[in-house]
Amino acid sequence: MPEAKLSLRAVVKSFGDNAVLKGIDLDVAPGEMICLIGASGSGKSTLLRCINQLEPIDDGAVFLEGQDISEPGLDLAPIRRRIGIVFQSYNLFPHMTALDNVLLAPRRVLRGDVAEQRARAEALFDRFGLAPHMLKYPDQLSGGQQQRVAVIRALAMQPEIMLFDEITAALDPELVGEVLQVLRQLRAEGMTMVLATHEMGFAREAADRVCFMDGGVIVEEGPPQEIFSAPKRARTQAFLKAVLR
Amino acid sequence: MVARDDRRAVDPLIRVNRRQAYEAAQRRRALMVAGVSTVVVLAAAIILVPLAPGWPAVRASFFDASVFAETFPTLLQAFLIDVMIFAWSVPLILGLGLAIALARGARAAALFPLRIFGAIYVDVFRGIPVVLTIYLIGFGIPGLGLPRPWNSPYIWGTVALVLTYSAYVAEVLRSGIESVHASQRNAAICLGLSERDTMRYVILPQAIRRVVPANMNMLVALQKDVALLSFIGPVEILRQAGIYKSLLANFTPYVVAAVIFLLVTVPATRYADHLLNRDRNARS
């Protein structure tokens, strides 16, 4: 097995007295897609936000390609650009066109040739079928389109790993498919991905590994067939029984 | 909407449904009530006010048509000085207001003095009546014995207005900055943008857009407060009206000045309200 792209060691995080993550260990191999499942409040979102250091962790360590990125005092901007994240609520910048949303960070952070960046951004829009909407403002786009623009915006920084925080949870059911399709496409291209999701069908079909979280720990993890068909732990069984009906 | 109503009026075959008929009746009723009550109030004012014992004297000293016509052109010209002072104050106010708002939001430890300064600045200049600031700065600083042109009341009057109004504008801007949801900032820094770029390209453009209506109201107030500079020297409209008052022993010039102010401030306030409403509608 090659060296892990991302490793979490005994990650602990609390908000005040509320312990949200109680010791998380996780290794993500290059090109692997991991789905975090579990009830709301089980710590999935917090885990993602601790991976890209949006939330500083209290204890333990997060390694990106062997480098401890959770060390307090580290300059985080160069690290964050290597980790793309997409949120449930899209969080596009409403005062910019879709294209400008995508180009802002490359222009300000990566610098380099403007024409080349624009060409690359346009290629991304093309790849995800959004070329006709490039010059629209976010409020002129459907939820699904906005979310795909948010994915493109993260990809434009050429991240080494992508985090997805329940990115279909705010979408109308008929728009979920187009966003999941983007994820399939990324997976086929070998992107390393960690996603928190309530889409059990998708997790089962597309994930390399599924982690069931409950109460701030990973209760059970394994290949999707194993987790969904033959969960070993009682808590996993109860959760799956509740959501798969 | 109107077109559809008209079509209905000429073509009885287009049926008005129950709700529409009811609402149309309500509208007619409301219009009639409003019309009648307005007429009654106006008639009362027109009939009753002249009955007051002092009315002929008041009319002669406040509403003298010939004085109005005589002083209007000069007062209008004097008003241009107000407009000028307003015009060069606005960019200074917006610039300084933005700087103070950003200073108050500075989080870095090294910038702590800046933050304190911003807070004190806002407290002080919002806490002193504009007239007082104008007196203190307009008389105090030239009193240091500055040579011409540095003792000009135009300069120090402007400074006083800029200091006061930038404090207000800073607070409005700060509230705008704080109204931009934290998720916007998160999205920006997750892309690797620096704090500075996040503020400049993501937060500020949204914040400024949101506070445009509030700042418009501020500017209307500023336009009126420019007249306070008359206390320290410049012969602008209020001072000119005062000169006429003494000259003609008549208060009509003040009414003229008021009318001239209204000509500018009413459209501006209406426009600000329009912006506010549009904003509210866009958000709901």
Coordinates of C-alpha atoms in Angstrom, one line a residue:
Chain A
M1 CA 0.0 0.0 0.0
P2 CA 1.4 3.4 -1.0
E3 CA 1.9 6.1 1.6
A4 CA -1.4 7.6 2.8
K5 CA -2.4 10.9 1.2
L6 CA -4.1 12.0 4.4
S7 CA -3.8 10.5 7.9
L8 CA -5.6 11.4 11.0
R9 CA -4.2 10.3 14.4
A10 CA -6.3 10.4 17.5
V11 CA -8.0 13.7 16.5
V12 CA -9.9 15.3 19.3
K13 CA -12.1 18.4 19.1
S14 CA -14.6 20.0 21.5
F15 CA -16.7 23.1 21.3
G16 CA -16.7 24.2 24.9
D17 CA -17.9 21.3 27.0
N18 CA -19.2 19.5 24.0
A19 CA -16.8 16.9 22.8
V20 CA -17.5 16.5 19.1
L21 CA -14.6 14.3 18.0
K22 CA -13.3 11.8 20.6
G23 CA -10.2 10.3 18.9
I24 CA -10.5 9.8 15.2
D25 CA -8.0 7.7 13.3
L26 CA -8.3 7.5 9.5
D27 CA -5.9 6.9 6.6
V28 CA -6.9 7.9 3.1
A29 CA -4.9 6.4 0.2
P30 CA -4.3 8.4 -3.0
G31 CA -7.3 8.2 -5.3
E32 CA -9.5 6.7 -2.6
M33 CA -13.1 7.8 -2.0
I34 CA -14.3 7.7 1.5
C35 CA -17.8 8.2 2.6
L36 CA -18.6 9.3 6.1
I37 CA -22.1 8.3 7.2
G38 CA -23.9 8.8 10.4
A39 CA -26.7 10.7 12.0
S40 CA -26.6 14.5 12.2
G41 CA -24.4 15.6 15.0
S42 CA -22.2 12.6 14.8
G43 CA -19.2 14.7 14.0
K44 CA -18.9 14.2 10.2
S45 CA -18.9 17.9 9.3
T46 CA -16.6 18.8 12.1
L47 CA -14.2 16.1 11.0
L48 CA -14.0 17.6 7.5
R49 CA -13.5 21.0 8.9
C50 CA -10.7 19.7 11.1
I51 CA -9.0 18.1 8.1
N52 CA -8.6 21.5 6.3
Q53 CA -7.9 23.2 9.6
L54 CA -11.0 25.5 9.3
E55 CA -11.5 24.3 12.9
P56 CA -8.2 23.9 14.8
I57 CA -8.0 20.5 16.5
D58 CA -7.5 20.2 20.3
D59 CA -5.3 17.1 20.2
G60 CA -4.0 14.5 17.9
A61 CA -2.6 15.2 14.5
V62 CA -3.5 15.6 10.8
F63 CA -0.9 14.6 8.2
L64 CA -1.1 15.6 4.6
E65 CA 1.4 13.6 2.7
G66 CA 3.4 13.1 5.9
Q67 CA 3.4 16.7 6.9
D68 CA 1.8 17.6 10.2
I69 CA -0.7 20.3 9.1
S70 CA -2.4 20.5 12.5
E71 CA 0.7 22.0 14.2
P72 CA -0.5 25.2 15.9
G73 CA 0.9 28.4 14.4
L74 CA 1.4 27.0 11.0
D75 CA 0.6 29.3 8.0
L76 CA -2.6 27.7 6.8
A77 CA -3.2 29.4 3.5
P78 CA -0.7 27.4 1.5
I79 CA -2.1 24.2 3.1
R80 CA -5.8 25.0 2.5
R81 CA -5.2 25.5 -1.2
R82 CA -4.1 21.9 -1.4
I83 CA -7.3 20.7 0.2
G84 CA -10.5 21.6 -1.7
I85 CA -13.7 21.8 0.3
V86 CA -17.3 22.1 -0.9
F87 CA -20.1 23.0 1.6
Q88 CA -23.7 22.1 1.9
S89 CA -24.8 25.7 1.3
Y90 CA -22.6 26.2 -1.8
N91 CA -21.3 29.5 -0.4
L92 CA -20.7 31.0 -3.8
F93 CA -19.8 34.7 -3.8
P94 CA -23.1 36.3 -4.8
H95 CA -21.6 39.5 -6.2
M96 CA -19.5 37.7 -8.8
T97 CA -20.3 35.7 -11.9
A98 CA -19.7 31.9 -11.8
L99 CA -16.5 32.4 -13.8
D100 CA -15.2 35.1 -11.4
N101 CA -16.1 32.9 -8.5
V102 CA -13.8 30.2 -10.0
L103 CA -11.1 32.6 -11.0
L104 CA -10.7 34.7 -7.9
A105 CA -8.5 32.3 -5.9
P106 CA -6.3 31.2 -8.8
R107 CA -5.7 34.8 -9.7
R108 CA -4.9 36.0 -6.2
V109 CA -3.1 33.0 -4.9
L110 CA -1.6 31.0 -7.7
R111 CA -0.9 34.1 -9.8
G112 CA 0.7 33.2 -13.2
D113 CA -0.7 33.7 -16.6
V114 CA -4.2 35.1 -16.6
A115 CA -5.2 33.8 -20.0
E116 CA -4.0 30.4 -19.1
Q117 CA -6.0 30.4 -15.9
R118 CA -9.1 31.5 -17.7
A119 CA -8.7 28.8 -20.3
R120 CA -8.3 26.2 -17.5
A121 CA -11.4 27.5 -15.7
E122 CA -13.4 27.4 -19.0
A123 CA -12.3 23.8 -19.5
L124 CA -13.6 22.9 -16.1
F125 CA -17.0 24.5 -16.8
D126 CA -17.0 22.6 -20.0
R127 CA -16.1 19.3 -18.4
F128 CA -19.0 19.6 -16.0
G129 CA -21.5 20.8 -18.5
L130 CA -21.8 24.3 -17.2
A131 CA -20.2 26.3 -20.0
P132 CA -23.4 28.0 -20.9
H133 CA -23.8 29.4 -17.4
M134 CA -20.3 30.7 -16.9
L135 CA -21.2 34.3 -17.0
K136 CA -24.3 34.1 -14.8
Y137 CA -24.5 35.2 -11.2
P138 CA -25.2 32.6 -8.5
D139 CA -28.8 33.7 -8.0
Q140 CA -29.5 33.0 -11.7
L141 CA -28.5 29.4 -11.2
S142 CA -30.4 26.4 -9.8
G143 CA -29.1 24.8 -6.6
G144 CA -27.6 22.0 -8.5
Q145 CA -25.8 24.3 -10.8
Q146 CA -24.5 26.4 -8.0
Q147 CA -23.2 23.4 -6.2
R148 CA -21.4 22.3 -9.3
V149 CA -19.9 25.7 -9.7
A150 CA -18.7 25.4 -6.1
V151 CA -17.0 22.1 -7.0
I152 CA -15.4 23.8 -10.0
R153 CA -14.2 26.7 -7.8
A154 CA -12.5 24.3 -5.5
L155 CA -11.0 22.3 -8.3
A156 CA -9.6 25.4 -10.0
M157 CA -7.0 25.5 -7.2
Q158 CA -5.8 22.1 -8.3
P159 CA -6.2 20.5 -4.9
E160 CA -4.7 17.2 -4.1
I161 CA -7.7 16.1 -2.1
M162 CA -11.3 17.1 -2.0
L163 CA -13.7 17.3 1.0
F164 CA -17.4 17.4 0.5
D165 CA -19.7 18.3 3.3
E166 CA -23.2 17.0 2.6
I167 CA -23.1 18.8 -0.7
T168 CA -26.5 17.4 -1.8
A169 CA -28.3 17.9 1.4
A170 CA -29.7 21.3 0.5
L171 CA -30.8 20.3 -3.0
D172 CA -34.2 19.5 -4.3
P173 CA -34.3 15.7 -5.0
E174 CA -34.4 16.1 -8.7
L175 CA -31.1 18.1 -8.6
V176 CA -29.1 15.6 -6.5
G177 CA -28.3 13.4 -9.5
E178 CA -26.4 16.0 -11.4
V179 CA -24.1 16.7 -8.4
L180 CA -23.5 13.1 -7.7
Q181 CA -22.6 12.7 -11.3
V182 CA -19.8 15.2 -10.8
L183 CA -18.5 13.2 -7.9
R184 CA -18.5 10.0 -10.1
Q185 CA -16.5 11.9 -12.7
L186 CA -14.0 13.1 -10.2
R187 CA -13.6 9.6 -8.9
A188 CA -13.0 8.2 -12.3
E189 CA -10.2 10.8 -12.7
G190 CA -8.5 9.5 -9.6
M191 CA -9.2 12.4 -7.2
T192 CA -8.8 11.6 -3.5
M193 CA -12.0 12.4 -1.8
V194 CA -13.6 12.4 1.6
L195 CA -17.3 13.1 1.8
A196 CA -19.9 13.4 4.5
T197 CA -23.2 12.2 3.0
H198 CA -26.7 11.1 3.6
E199 CA -26.9 9.6 0.2
M200 CA -26.7 5.9 1.2
G201 CA -27.3 4.7 -2.3
F202 CA -24.4 6.7 -3.6
A203 CA -22.1 5.7 -0.8
R204 CA -22.9 2.1 -1.5
E205 CA -22.3 2.3 -5.2
A206 CA -19.3 4.7 -5.4
A207 CA -17.3 4.7 -2.2
D208 CA -14.1 2.7 -1.8
R209 CA -14.6 2.7 2.0
V210 CA -17.5 3.7 4.2
C211 CA -17.0 5.0 7.8
F212 CA -19.9 5.0 10.1
M213 CA -19.6 7.7 12.7
D214 CA -21.5 8.0 15.9
G215 CA -20.9 10.1 19.0
G216 CA -17.6 11.5 17.8
V217 CA -15.9 8.2 16.9
I218 CA -15.7 6.0 13.8
V219 CA -17.7 3.1 15.0
E220 CA -17.2 0.9 12.0
E221 CA -15.4 1.1 8.7
G222 CA -15.0 -1.1 5.7
P223 CA -15.9 -1.6 2.0
P224 CA -19.5 -0.5 1.3
Q225 CA -20.8 -4.0 0.6
E226 CA -19.6 -5.1 4.1
I227 CA -21.0 -2.1 5.9
F228 CA -24.3 -2.0 4.2
S229 CA -25.0 -5.7 3.9
A230 CA -23.4 -7.1 7.0
P231 CA -22.8 -4.4 9.6
K232 CA -21.1 -5.9 12.7
R233 CA -21.8 -3.3 15.3
A234 CA -25.2 -2.9 16.9
R235 CA -25.1 0.9 16.5
T236 CA -24.4 0.6 12.7
Q237 CA -27.2 -1.8 12.4
A238 CA -29.6 0.4 14.1
F239 CA -28.6 3.5 12.0
L240 CA -28.8 1.6 8.7
K241 CA -32.1 0.1 9.7
A242 CA -33.4 3.5 10.4
V243 CA -32.2 5.1 7.1
L244 CA -32.6 2.2 4.7
R245 CA -36.2 1.4 4.4
Chain B
M1 CA -51.9 45.0 -14.1
V2 CA -53.6 48.2 -15.1
A3 CA -53.8 47.0 -18.7
R4 CA -55.6 43.9 -17.6
D5 CA -58.1 46.0 -15.6
D6 CA -58.8 48.2 -18.6
R7 CA -59.4 45.3 -20.8
R8 CA -61.9 44.0 -18.3
A9 CA -63.7 47.3 -18.3
V10 CA -64.2 47.3 -22.0
D11 CA -64.8 43.6 -22.4
P12 CA -67.5 42.3 -20.0
L13 CA -66.8 38.8 -21.2
I14 CA -63.5 38.7 -19.3
R15 CA -64.9 37.7 -15.9
V16 CA -63.6 39.3 -12.7
N17 CA -63.3 36.6 -10.0
R18 CA -64.7 37.1 -6.5
R19 CA -61.5 38.0 -4.9
Q20 CA -60.6 40.5 -7.6
A21 CA -64.1 42.1 -7.4
Y22 CA -63.8 42.4 -3.6
E23 CA -60.3 43.9 -3.8
A24 CA -61.3 46.4 -6.4
A25 CA -64.2 47.5 -4.2
Q26 CA -61.9 47.8 -1.2
R27 CA -59.5 49.9 -3.2
R28 CA -62.2 52.3 -4.4
R29 CA -63.4 52.7 -0.8
A30 CA -59.9 53.3 0.5
L31 CA -59.3 55.9 -2.2
M32 CA -62.5 57.7 -1.4
V33 CA -61.9 57.8 2.4
A34 CA -58.3 59.1 1.8
G35 CA -59.5 61.7 -0.6
V36 CA -62.2 63.0 1.7
S37 CA -60.0 63.2 4.8
T38 CA -57.3 65.0 2.9
V39 CA -59.7 67.6 1.6
V40 CA -61.1 68.1 5.1
V41 CA -57.7 68.6 6.7
L42 CA -56.5 71.0 3.9
A43 CA -59.7 73.0 4.0
A44 CA -59.4 73.3 7.8
A45 CA -55.8 74.5 7.5
I46 CA -56.6 77.0 4.8
I47 CA -59.6 78.4 6.6
L48 CA -58.4 78.2 10.2
V49 CA -54.8 79.4 10.0
P50 CA -55.6 82.8 8.6
L51 CA -58.1 83.2 11.5
A52 CA -55.2 83.3 14.0
P53 CA -54.8 86.8 15.3
G54 CA -51.1 87.0 14.3
W55 CA -51.5 85.6 10.8
P56 CA -51.3 88.9 8.8
A57 CA -48.0 89.7 10.6
V58 CA -46.6 86.2 10.0
R59 CA -47.6 86.3 6.4
A60 CA -45.9 89.6 5.9
S61 CA -42.7 88.6 7.5
F62 CA -42.3 85.0 6.4
F63 CA -44.2 84.7 3.1
D64 CA -43.5 88.0 1.3
A65 CA -43.6 87.2 -2.4
S66 CA -41.5 90.1 -3.5
V67 CA -38.8 89.3 -1.0
F68 CA -38.9 85.7 -2.1
A69 CA -38.4 86.7 -5.7
E70 CA -35.7 89.2 -4.9
T71 CA -33.6 86.9 -2.7
F72 CA -34.1 83.6 -4.4
P73 CA -31.3 84.0 -7.1
T74 CA -28.6 85.1 -4.7
L75 CA -29.6 82.4 -2.1
L76 CA -29.5 79.8 -4.8
Q77 CA -26.0 80.9 -5.7
A78 CA -25.0 80.8 -2.0
F79 CA -26.3 77.3 -1.9
L80 CA -23.7 76.3 -4.5
I81 CA -21.1 76.9 -1.7
D82 CA -23.0 74.3 0.4
V83 CA -23.0 71.9 -2.6
M84 CA -19.3 72.5 -3.1
I85 CA -18.4 71.8 0.5
F86 CA -20.7 68.7 0.4
A87 CA -19.0 67.5 -2.8
W88 CA -15.5 67.6 -1.5
S89 CA -16.4 66.3 1.9
V90 CA -18.1 63.1 0.6
P91 CA -15.1 61.3 -0.8
L92 CA -13.1 62.2 2.3
I93 CA -15.9 60.9 4.6
L94 CA -16.2 57.6 2.7
G95 CA -12.5 57.1 2.6
L96 CA -11.9 57.9 6.2
G97 CA -15.1 56.0 7.3
L98 CA -13.8 52.9 5.5
A99 CA -10.4 53.2 7.0
I100 CA -11.9 53.5 10.5
A101 CA -14.3 50.6 9.9
L102 CA -11.4 48.4 8.9
A103 CA -9.3 49.6 11.8
R104 CA -12.0 48.6 14.2
G105 CA -12.2 45.1 12.6
A106 CA -8.4 44.6 12.8
R107 CA -7.7 41.3 14.6
A108 CA -3.9 41.1 14.5
A109 CA -2.3 41.8 17.9
A110 CA 0.1 44.3 16.4
L111 CA -2.8 46.3 15.2
F112 CA -4.5 46.5 18.6
P113 CA -3.7 50.3 19.0
L114 CA -5.4 50.8 15.7
R115 CA -8.5 49.0 17.0
I116 CA -8.6 51.1 20.2
F117 CA -8.1 54.2 18.2
G118 CA -11.0 53.3 15.9
A119 CA -13.3 52.7 18.8
I120 CA -12.3 55.9 20.6
Y121 CA -12.7 57.9 17.4
V122 CA -16.2 56.6 16.7
D123 CA -17.3 57.2 20.3
V124 CA -15.9 60.7 20.5
F125 CA -17.2 62.1 17.2
R126 CA -20.6 60.4 17.4
G127 CA -20.9 61.7 21.0
I128 CA -20.3 65.4 20.2
P129 CA -23.0 67.5 18.5
V130 CA -21.9 68.5 15.0
V131 CA -22.2 72.2 15.9
L132 CA -19.9 71.8 18.8
T133 CA -17.3 70.0 16.7
I134 CA -17.5 72.7 14.1
Y135 CA -17.1 75.4 16.7
L136 CA -14.2 73.7 18.5
I137 CA -12.3 72.9 15.3
G138 CA -13.4 75.8 13.2
F139 CA -12.4 78.4 15.8
G140 CA -9.8 76.4 17.8
I141 CA -7.4 75.4 15.1
P142 CA -7.2 78.7 13.2
G143 CA -6.7 80.2 16.6
L144 CA -3.3 78.5 16.7
G145 CA -2.2 81.4 14.5
L146 CA -1.9 79.5 11.2
P147 CA -1.0 81.6 8.2
R148 CA -3.4 82.0 5.2
P149 CA -4.8 80.0 3.6
W150 CA -4.4 77.4 6.4
N151 CA -6.7 79.4 8.7
S152 CA -9.6 79.1 6.2
P153 CA -13.0 78.2 7.8
Y154 CA -13.6 76.2 4.7
I155 CA -10.8 73.9 5.5
W156 CA -11.5 73.5 9.2
G157 CA -15.3 73.4 8.7
T158 CA -14.8 70.6 6.2
V159 CA -12.5 68.8 8.7
A160 CA -15.1 69.0 11.4
L161 CA -17.8 67.6 9.1
V162 CA -15.5 64.9 7.8
L163 CA -14.5 63.8 11.4
T164 CA -18.1 63.6 12.5
Y165 CA -19.6 62.0 9.5
S166 CA -16.8 59.5 8.9
A167 CA -17.5 58.2 12.5
Y168 CA -21.1 57.5 11.5
V169 CA -20.2 56.0 8.1
A170 CA -17.6 53.8 9.8
E171 CA -20.3 52.4 12.1
V172 CA -22.7 51.8 9.2
L173 CA -19.9 50.1 7.2
R174 CA -18.9 48.0 10.1
S175 CA -22.5 46.7 10.5
G176 CA -22.4 45.9 6.8
I177 CA -19.2 44.0 7.2
E178 CA -20.6 42.0 10.1
S179 CA -23.8 41.3 8.2
V180 CA -21.9 39.3 5.6
H181 CA -22.3 35.7 6.7
A182 CA -19.3 33.9 8.2
S183 CA -19.7 31.1 5.6
Q184 CA -18.5 33.6 2.9
R185 CA -15.3 34.2 4.8
N186 CA -14.9 30.5 5.4
A187 CA -15.4 29.7 1.7
A188 CA -12.7 32.3 0.8
I189 CA -10.1 31.2 3.2
C190 CA -10.7 27.6 2.4
L191 CA -9.7 28.5 -1.2
G192 CA -6.4 29.7 0.2
L193 CA -7.1 33.4 0.0
S194 CA -5.4 35.6 2.5
E195 CA -7.4 37.5 5.2
R196 CA -6.6 40.7 3.3
D197 CA -7.9 39.4 -0.1
T198 CA -10.9 37.9 1.6
M199 CA -11.8 41.3 3.0
R200 CA -11.1 43.1 -0.2
Y201 CA -12.7 40.8 -2.8
V202 CA -15.3 38.9 -0.9
I203 CA -16.5 40.7 2.2
L204 CA -16.2 44.4 1.4
P205 CA -18.0 44.4 -2.0
Q206 CA -21.0 42.7 -0.4
A207 CA -20.9 44.9 2.7
I208 CA -20.7 48.1 0.8
R209 CA -23.6 47.2 -1.4
R210 CA -25.7 46.5 1.6
V211 CA -25.1 49.8 3.3
V212 CA -25.6 52.0 0.3
P213 CA -29.2 53.1 1.3
A214 CA -28.1 53.8 4.9
N215 CA -25.2 55.9 3.7
M216 CA -27.5 57.7 1.3
N217 CA -29.5 58.9 4.3
M218 CA -26.3 59.9 5.9
L219 CA -25.4 62.0 2.9
V220 CA -28.7 63.8 3.0
A221 CA -28.1 64.7 6.6
L222 CA -24.6 65.9 5.7
Q223 CA -26.0 68.2 3.0
K224 CA -28.2 69.8 5.6
D225 CA -25.4 70.0 8.2
V226 CA -23.1 71.9 5.8
A227 CA -25.3 74.9 6.6
L228 CA -23.9 74.8 10.2
L229 CA -20.6 76.0 8.8
S230 CA -22.3 79.4 8.5
F231 CA -21.5 79.8 12.2
I232 CA -17.8 79.9 11.5
G233 CA -17.7 82.2 8.5
P234 CA -18.4 80.9 5.0
V235 CA -21.2 83.0 3.4
E236 CA -23.2 80.1 2.3
I237 CA -27.0 79.9 2.1
L238 CA -27.9 80.1 5.8
R239 CA -25.6 83.0 6.4
Q240 CA -26.7 84.7 3.3
A241 CA -30.3 84.3 4.4
G242 CA -29.3 85.8 7.7
I243 CA -27.8 88.8 6.0
Y244 CA -30.9 89.4 4.0
K245 CA -33.0 89.0 7.1
S246 CA -31.1 91.9 8.8
L247 CA -31.1 93.9 5.6
L248 CA -34.8 93.6 4.7
A249 CA -36.1 93.1 8.2
N250 CA -38.0 90.1 6.9
F251 CA -37.8 86.3 7.5
T252 CA -38.8 85.2 4.0
P253 CA -35.2 84.5 3.0
Y254 CA -35.1 81.7 5.6
V255 CA -38.2 80.2 3.9
V256 CA -36.4 80.5 0.6
A257 CA -33.4 78.7 2.0
A258 CA -35.7 76.0 3.4
V259 CA -37.3 75.6 0.0
I260 CA -34.0 75.3 -1.7
F261 CA -32.8 72.6 0.7
L262 CA -36.0 70.7 0.1
L263 CA -35.5 70.8 -3.6
V264 CA -32.3 68.8 -3.1
T265 CA -33.0 66.7 0.0
V266 CA -36.5 65.4 -0.9
P267 CA -35.5 63.7 -4.2
A268 CA -32.4 62.3 -2.5
T269 CA -34.3 60.9 0.5
R270 CA -36.9 59.4 -1.8
Y271 CA -34.1 57.8 -3.8
A272 CA -32.6 56.4 -0.7
D273 CA -36.0 55.0 0.4
H274 CA -36.4 53.5 -3.1
L275 CA -33.0 51.7 -2.7
L276 CA -34.0 50.5 0.7
N277 CA -37.3 49.1 -0.5
R278 CA -35.7 47.4 -3.5
D279 CA -33.2 45.8 -1.1
R280 CA -35.8 44.6 1.2
N281 CA -37.9 43.2 -1.7
A282 CA -34.8 41.5 -3.2
R283 CA -34.1 39.8 0.1
S284 CA -37.6 38.6 0.9

